[in-house]
XYZ file of C-alpha atoms in Angstrom:
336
model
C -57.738 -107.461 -101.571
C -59.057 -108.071 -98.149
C -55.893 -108.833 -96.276
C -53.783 -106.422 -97.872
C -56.193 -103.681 -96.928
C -57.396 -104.997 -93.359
C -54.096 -104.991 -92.389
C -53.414 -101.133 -93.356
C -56.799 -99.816 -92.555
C -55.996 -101.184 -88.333
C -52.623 -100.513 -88.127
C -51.493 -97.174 -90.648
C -55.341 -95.204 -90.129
C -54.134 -93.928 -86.210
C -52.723 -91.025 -85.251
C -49.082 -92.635 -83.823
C -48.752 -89.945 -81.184
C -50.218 -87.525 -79.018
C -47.906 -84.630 -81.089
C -49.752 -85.997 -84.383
C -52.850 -85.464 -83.301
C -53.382 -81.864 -83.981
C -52.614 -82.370 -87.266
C -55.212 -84.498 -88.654
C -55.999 -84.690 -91.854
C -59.574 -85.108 -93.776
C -59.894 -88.554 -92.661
C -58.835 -88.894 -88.864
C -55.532 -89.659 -89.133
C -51.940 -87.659 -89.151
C -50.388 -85.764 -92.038
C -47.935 -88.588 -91.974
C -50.085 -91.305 -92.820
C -53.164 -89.535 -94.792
C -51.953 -90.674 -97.905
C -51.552 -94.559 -98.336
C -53.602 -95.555 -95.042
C -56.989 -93.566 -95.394
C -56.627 -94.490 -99.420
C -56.317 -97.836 -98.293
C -59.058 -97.505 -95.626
C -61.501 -96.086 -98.077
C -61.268 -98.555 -100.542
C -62.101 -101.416 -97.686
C -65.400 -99.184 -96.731
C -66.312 -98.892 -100.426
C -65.592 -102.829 -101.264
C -68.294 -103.073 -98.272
C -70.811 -100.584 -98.234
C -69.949 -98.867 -102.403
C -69.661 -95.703 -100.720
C -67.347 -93.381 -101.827
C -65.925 -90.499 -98.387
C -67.860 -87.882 -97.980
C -65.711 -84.990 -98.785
C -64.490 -86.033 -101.698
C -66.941 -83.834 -104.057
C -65.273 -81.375 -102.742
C -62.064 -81.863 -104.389
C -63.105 -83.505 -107.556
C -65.750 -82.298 -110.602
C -67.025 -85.409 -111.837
C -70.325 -86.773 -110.022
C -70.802 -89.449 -107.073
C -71.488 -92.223 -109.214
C -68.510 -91.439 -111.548
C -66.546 -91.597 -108.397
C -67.935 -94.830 -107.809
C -66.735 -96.026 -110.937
C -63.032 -94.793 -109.243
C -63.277 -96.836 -106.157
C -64.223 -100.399 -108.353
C -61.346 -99.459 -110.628
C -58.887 -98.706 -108.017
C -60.080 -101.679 -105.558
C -59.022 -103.751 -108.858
C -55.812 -102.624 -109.567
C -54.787 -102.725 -105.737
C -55.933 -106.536 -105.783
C -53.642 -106.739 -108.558
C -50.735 -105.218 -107.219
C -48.897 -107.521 -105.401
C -47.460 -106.016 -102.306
C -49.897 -103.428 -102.184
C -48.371 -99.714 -102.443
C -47.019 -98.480 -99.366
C -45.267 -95.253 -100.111
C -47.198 -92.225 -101.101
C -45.377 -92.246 -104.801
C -46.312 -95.844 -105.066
C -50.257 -95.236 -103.821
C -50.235 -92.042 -106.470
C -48.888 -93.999 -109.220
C -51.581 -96.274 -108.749
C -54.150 -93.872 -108.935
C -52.981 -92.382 -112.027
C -52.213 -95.146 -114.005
C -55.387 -96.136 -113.074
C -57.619 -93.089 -113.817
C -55.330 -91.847 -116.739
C -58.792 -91.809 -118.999
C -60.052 -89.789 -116.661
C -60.512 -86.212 -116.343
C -57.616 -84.468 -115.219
C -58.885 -82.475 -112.721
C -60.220 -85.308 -110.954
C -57.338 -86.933 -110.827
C -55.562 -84.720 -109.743
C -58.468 -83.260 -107.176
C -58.422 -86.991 -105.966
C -54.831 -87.479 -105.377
C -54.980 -84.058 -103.371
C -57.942 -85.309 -101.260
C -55.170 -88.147 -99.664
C -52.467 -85.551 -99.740
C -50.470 -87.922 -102.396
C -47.786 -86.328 -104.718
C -49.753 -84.395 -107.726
C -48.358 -85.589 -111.006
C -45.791 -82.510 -111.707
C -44.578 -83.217 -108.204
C -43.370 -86.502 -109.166
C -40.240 -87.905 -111.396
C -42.068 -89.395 -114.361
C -40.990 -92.341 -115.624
C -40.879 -93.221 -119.319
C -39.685 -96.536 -119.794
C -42.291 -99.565 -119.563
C -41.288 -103.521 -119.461
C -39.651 -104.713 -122.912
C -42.591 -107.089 -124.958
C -39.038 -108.533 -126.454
C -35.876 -109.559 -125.157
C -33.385 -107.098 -126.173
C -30.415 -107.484 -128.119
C -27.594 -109.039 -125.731
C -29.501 -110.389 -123.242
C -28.451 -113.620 -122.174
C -31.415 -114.663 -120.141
C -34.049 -113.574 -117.969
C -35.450 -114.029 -114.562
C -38.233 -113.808 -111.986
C -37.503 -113.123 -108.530
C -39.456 -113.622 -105.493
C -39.973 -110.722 -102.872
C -36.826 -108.824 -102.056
C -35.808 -108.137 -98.911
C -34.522 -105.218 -97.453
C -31.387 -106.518 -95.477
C -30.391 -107.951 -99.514
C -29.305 -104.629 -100.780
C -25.889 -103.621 -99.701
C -26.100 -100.307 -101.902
C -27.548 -98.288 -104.778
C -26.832 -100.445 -107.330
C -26.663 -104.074 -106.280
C -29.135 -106.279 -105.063
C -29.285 -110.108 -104.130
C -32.617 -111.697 -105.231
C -33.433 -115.230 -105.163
C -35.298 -117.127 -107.786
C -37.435 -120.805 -107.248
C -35.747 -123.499 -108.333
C -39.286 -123.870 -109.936
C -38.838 -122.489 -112.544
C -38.160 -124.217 -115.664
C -34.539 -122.469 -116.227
C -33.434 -123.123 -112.912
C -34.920 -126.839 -111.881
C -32.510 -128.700 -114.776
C -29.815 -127.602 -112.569
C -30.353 -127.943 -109.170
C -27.321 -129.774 -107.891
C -28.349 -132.847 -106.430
C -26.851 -132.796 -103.469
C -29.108 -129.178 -102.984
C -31.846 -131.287 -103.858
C -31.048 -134.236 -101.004
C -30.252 -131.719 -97.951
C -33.503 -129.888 -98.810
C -35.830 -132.926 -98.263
C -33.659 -134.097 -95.620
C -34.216 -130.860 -94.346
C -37.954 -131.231 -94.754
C -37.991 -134.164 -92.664
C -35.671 -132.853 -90.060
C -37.966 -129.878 -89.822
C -41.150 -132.263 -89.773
C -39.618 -134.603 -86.539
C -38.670 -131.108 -84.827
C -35.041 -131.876 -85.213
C -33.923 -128.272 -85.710
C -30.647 -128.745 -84.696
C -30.078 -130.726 -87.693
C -32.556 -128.898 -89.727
C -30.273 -125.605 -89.464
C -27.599 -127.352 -90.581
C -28.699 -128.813 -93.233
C -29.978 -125.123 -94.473
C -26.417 -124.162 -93.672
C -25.347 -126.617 -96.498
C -27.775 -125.130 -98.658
C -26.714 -121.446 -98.062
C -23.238 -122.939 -98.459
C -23.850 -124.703 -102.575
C -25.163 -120.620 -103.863
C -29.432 -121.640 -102.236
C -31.667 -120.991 -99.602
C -35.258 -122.375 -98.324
C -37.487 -118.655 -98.349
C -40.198 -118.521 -96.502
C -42.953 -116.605 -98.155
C -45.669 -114.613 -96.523
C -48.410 -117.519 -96.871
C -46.000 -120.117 -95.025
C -45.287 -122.025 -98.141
C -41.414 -123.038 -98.199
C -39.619 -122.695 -101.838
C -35.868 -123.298 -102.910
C -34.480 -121.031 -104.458
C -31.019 -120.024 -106.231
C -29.620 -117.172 -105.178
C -27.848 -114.158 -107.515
C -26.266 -111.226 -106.827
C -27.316 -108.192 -109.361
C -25.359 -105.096 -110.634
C -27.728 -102.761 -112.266
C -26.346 -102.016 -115.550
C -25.327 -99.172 -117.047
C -25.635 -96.747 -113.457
C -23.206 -96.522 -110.507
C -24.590 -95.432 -107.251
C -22.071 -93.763 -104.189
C -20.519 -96.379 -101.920
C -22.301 -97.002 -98.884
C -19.286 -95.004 -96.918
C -19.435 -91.896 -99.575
C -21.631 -88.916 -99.372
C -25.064 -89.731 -100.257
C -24.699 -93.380 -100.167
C -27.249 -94.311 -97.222
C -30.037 -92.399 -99.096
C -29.137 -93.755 -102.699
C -29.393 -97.400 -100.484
C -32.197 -96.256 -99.150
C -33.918 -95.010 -102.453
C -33.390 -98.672 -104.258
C -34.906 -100.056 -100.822
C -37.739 -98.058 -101.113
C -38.464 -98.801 -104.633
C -37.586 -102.891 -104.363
C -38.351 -103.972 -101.212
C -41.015 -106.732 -101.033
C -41.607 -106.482 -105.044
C -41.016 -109.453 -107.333
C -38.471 -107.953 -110.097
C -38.006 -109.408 -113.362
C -34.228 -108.994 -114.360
C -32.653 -108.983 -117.526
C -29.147 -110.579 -117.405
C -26.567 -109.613 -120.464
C -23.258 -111.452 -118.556
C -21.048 -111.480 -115.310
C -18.736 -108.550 -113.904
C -15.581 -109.918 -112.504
C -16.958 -110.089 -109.221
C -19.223 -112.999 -110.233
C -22.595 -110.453 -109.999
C -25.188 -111.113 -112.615
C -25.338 -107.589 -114.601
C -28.456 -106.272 -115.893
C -31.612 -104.318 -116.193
C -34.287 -104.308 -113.572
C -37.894 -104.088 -113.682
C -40.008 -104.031 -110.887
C -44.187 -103.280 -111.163
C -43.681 -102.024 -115.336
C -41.178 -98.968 -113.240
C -37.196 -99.051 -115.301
C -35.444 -99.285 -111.809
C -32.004 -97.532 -113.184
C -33.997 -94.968 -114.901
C -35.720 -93.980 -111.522
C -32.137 -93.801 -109.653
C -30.976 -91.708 -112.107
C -33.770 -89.369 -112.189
C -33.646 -88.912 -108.346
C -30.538 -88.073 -108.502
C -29.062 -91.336 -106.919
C -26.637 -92.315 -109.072
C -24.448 -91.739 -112.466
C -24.662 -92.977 -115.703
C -21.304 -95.345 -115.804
C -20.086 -94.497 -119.232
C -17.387 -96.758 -118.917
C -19.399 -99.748 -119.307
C -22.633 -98.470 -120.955
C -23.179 -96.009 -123.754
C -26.874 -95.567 -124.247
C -27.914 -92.357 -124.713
C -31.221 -92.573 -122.168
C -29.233 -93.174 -119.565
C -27.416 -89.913 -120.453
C -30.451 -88.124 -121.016
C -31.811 -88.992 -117.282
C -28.720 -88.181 -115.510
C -28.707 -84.938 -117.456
C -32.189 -83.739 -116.187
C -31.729 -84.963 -112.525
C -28.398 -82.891 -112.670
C -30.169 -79.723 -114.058
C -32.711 -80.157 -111.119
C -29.744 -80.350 -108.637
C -31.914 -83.164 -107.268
C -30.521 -86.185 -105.130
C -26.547 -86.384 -104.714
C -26.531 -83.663 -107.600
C -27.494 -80.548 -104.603
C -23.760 -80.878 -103.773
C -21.813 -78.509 -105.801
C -18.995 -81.436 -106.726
C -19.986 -84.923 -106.033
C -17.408 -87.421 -106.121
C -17.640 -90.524 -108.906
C -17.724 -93.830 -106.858
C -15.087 -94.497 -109.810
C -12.551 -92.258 -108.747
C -13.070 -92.887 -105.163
C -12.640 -96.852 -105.892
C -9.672 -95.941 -107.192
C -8.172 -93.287 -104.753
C -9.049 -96.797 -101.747
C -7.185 -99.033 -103.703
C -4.232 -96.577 -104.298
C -4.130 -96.154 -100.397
C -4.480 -92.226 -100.718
């Protein structure tokens, strides 16, 4: 987990200002970044010296060699998660999912010590990754690390899958195939001139060449992805930059596995989304980020979530009458 934590414990364990600086929390740094950062920075001290902080007794009922046992467990799952969390929900999950044998009041007293979200602070998710394809699915798929810049909205995202993978390399158009090792060697005798253009081709046939974080080049196929079953505001209606901004939050850099059941007549892959075991519609809808679209989708979870978030006036649900994206589709194409 070296890198992952290196990289957080130098640049997220500082104060960023002067201003933060009388705020600092239990481990040196700001209330803004005392959650995921000194978490982070802790477990790289334990990995080398298996020494859990001093304070932590404090906040927490089980002994220091219990504790211990918390820090080899948690250094483990962090290895495994791939990115690492970098959102305080994200580093809490972790911990609880994690401890969840343990004792609840050190769980909890350990969360507190990093000032992450306690458990009945957070929207609890009840949903975990289907061990069999459900009825009406068409296919499934991997994707590799979403970016950012890739989702337009609340629900729709553009993911791109290797051309590696079994369902994907039969049908590869060939001409994809020749520009991308003509490409290669373009690339290779620092013609980039021609190099661009040949990715422009690429782009052009539905593909792109991603570079991933350890330099390795992959083709990949690109798809665009309504979530089924929810619809988020438009990007122009109230609450649409922070429903966009939710689904970035929860899918940016994460591989997703998507589950496809057809094509909406805008040529966008419809389907369920996945991403680290977490039901990515059920989340929206719990925040509050989005409705349940009836129209295409009937099952009664979805109408459950949307239910709670809208008892907790949470997310676009605070306003007293929100507007269905629906109805204000309709009202733009009417001209009113």
């Amino acid at each position: 987990m070296g890198n992952a934590l290196r990289f957080l414990y130098g640049n997220c364990c500082k104060p960023s200002t002067e201003e933060d600086s009388g705020s600092l929390g239990p481990h040196g740094v700001s209330a803004s970044t005392v959650g995921v950062s000194a978490l982070a920075q802790d477990l790289y001290h334990f990995e080398i010296t298996s020494q859990v902080p001093e304070g932590l007794s404090g906040h927490v009922v089980s002994s220091k060699k219990a504790q211990a046992n918390w820090y080899r467990k948690l250094s483990e799952a962090w290895r495994q998660t791939k990115p690492p969390p970098k959102t305080p929900e994200e580093a809490a999950r972790l911990v609880i999912e994690t401890l969840k044998r343990h004792q609840k009041a050190d769980v909890e007293g350990l969360l507190d010590f990093y000032g992450l979200p306690l458990p009945d602070t957070m929207v609890q998710v009840s949903t975990g990754v289907p061990t069999k394809l459900p009825e009406g699915v068409k296919f499934e798929m991997q994707t590799l690390p979403v970016d950012a810049r890739a989702i337009p909205d609340g629900d729709t995202i553009t993911v791109y899958v290797s051309t590696a993978d079994p369902r994907e390399s039969a049908c590869v158009p060939q001409g994809v195939q020749m520009a991308a090792v003509r490409r290669s060697k373009a690339r290779a005798e620092r013609n980039y001139e021609q190099a661009d253009a040949l990715h422009q081709e690429i782009i052009n046939a539905g593909y792109r060449v991603i570079n991933l974080p350890n330099n390795e080049e992959v083709l990949a196929r690109k798809y665009r992805i309504r979530l089924r079953g929810i619809d988020a505001p438009e990007s122009s209606m109230p609450y649409g930059k922070e429903a966009k901004d939710e689904l970035v939050k929860i899918v940016q850099g994460k591989c997703l596995r998507v589950l496809v059941y057809g094509e909406d007549r805008y040529g966008r892959s419809v389907g369920d989304i996945y991403c680290n075991g977490i039901f990515v519609q059920e989340l929206m809808l719990k925040k509050g980020c989005a409705w349940h679209y009836t129209a295409y989708d009937k099952r009664l979870e979805l109408a459950k979530w949307e239910k709670e978030a809208r008892a907790k006036r949470v997310g676009l649900w605070a306003a007293k009458n929100p507007e269905e994206p629906w109805e204000w589709r309709k009202d733009k194409r009417e001209g009113r």
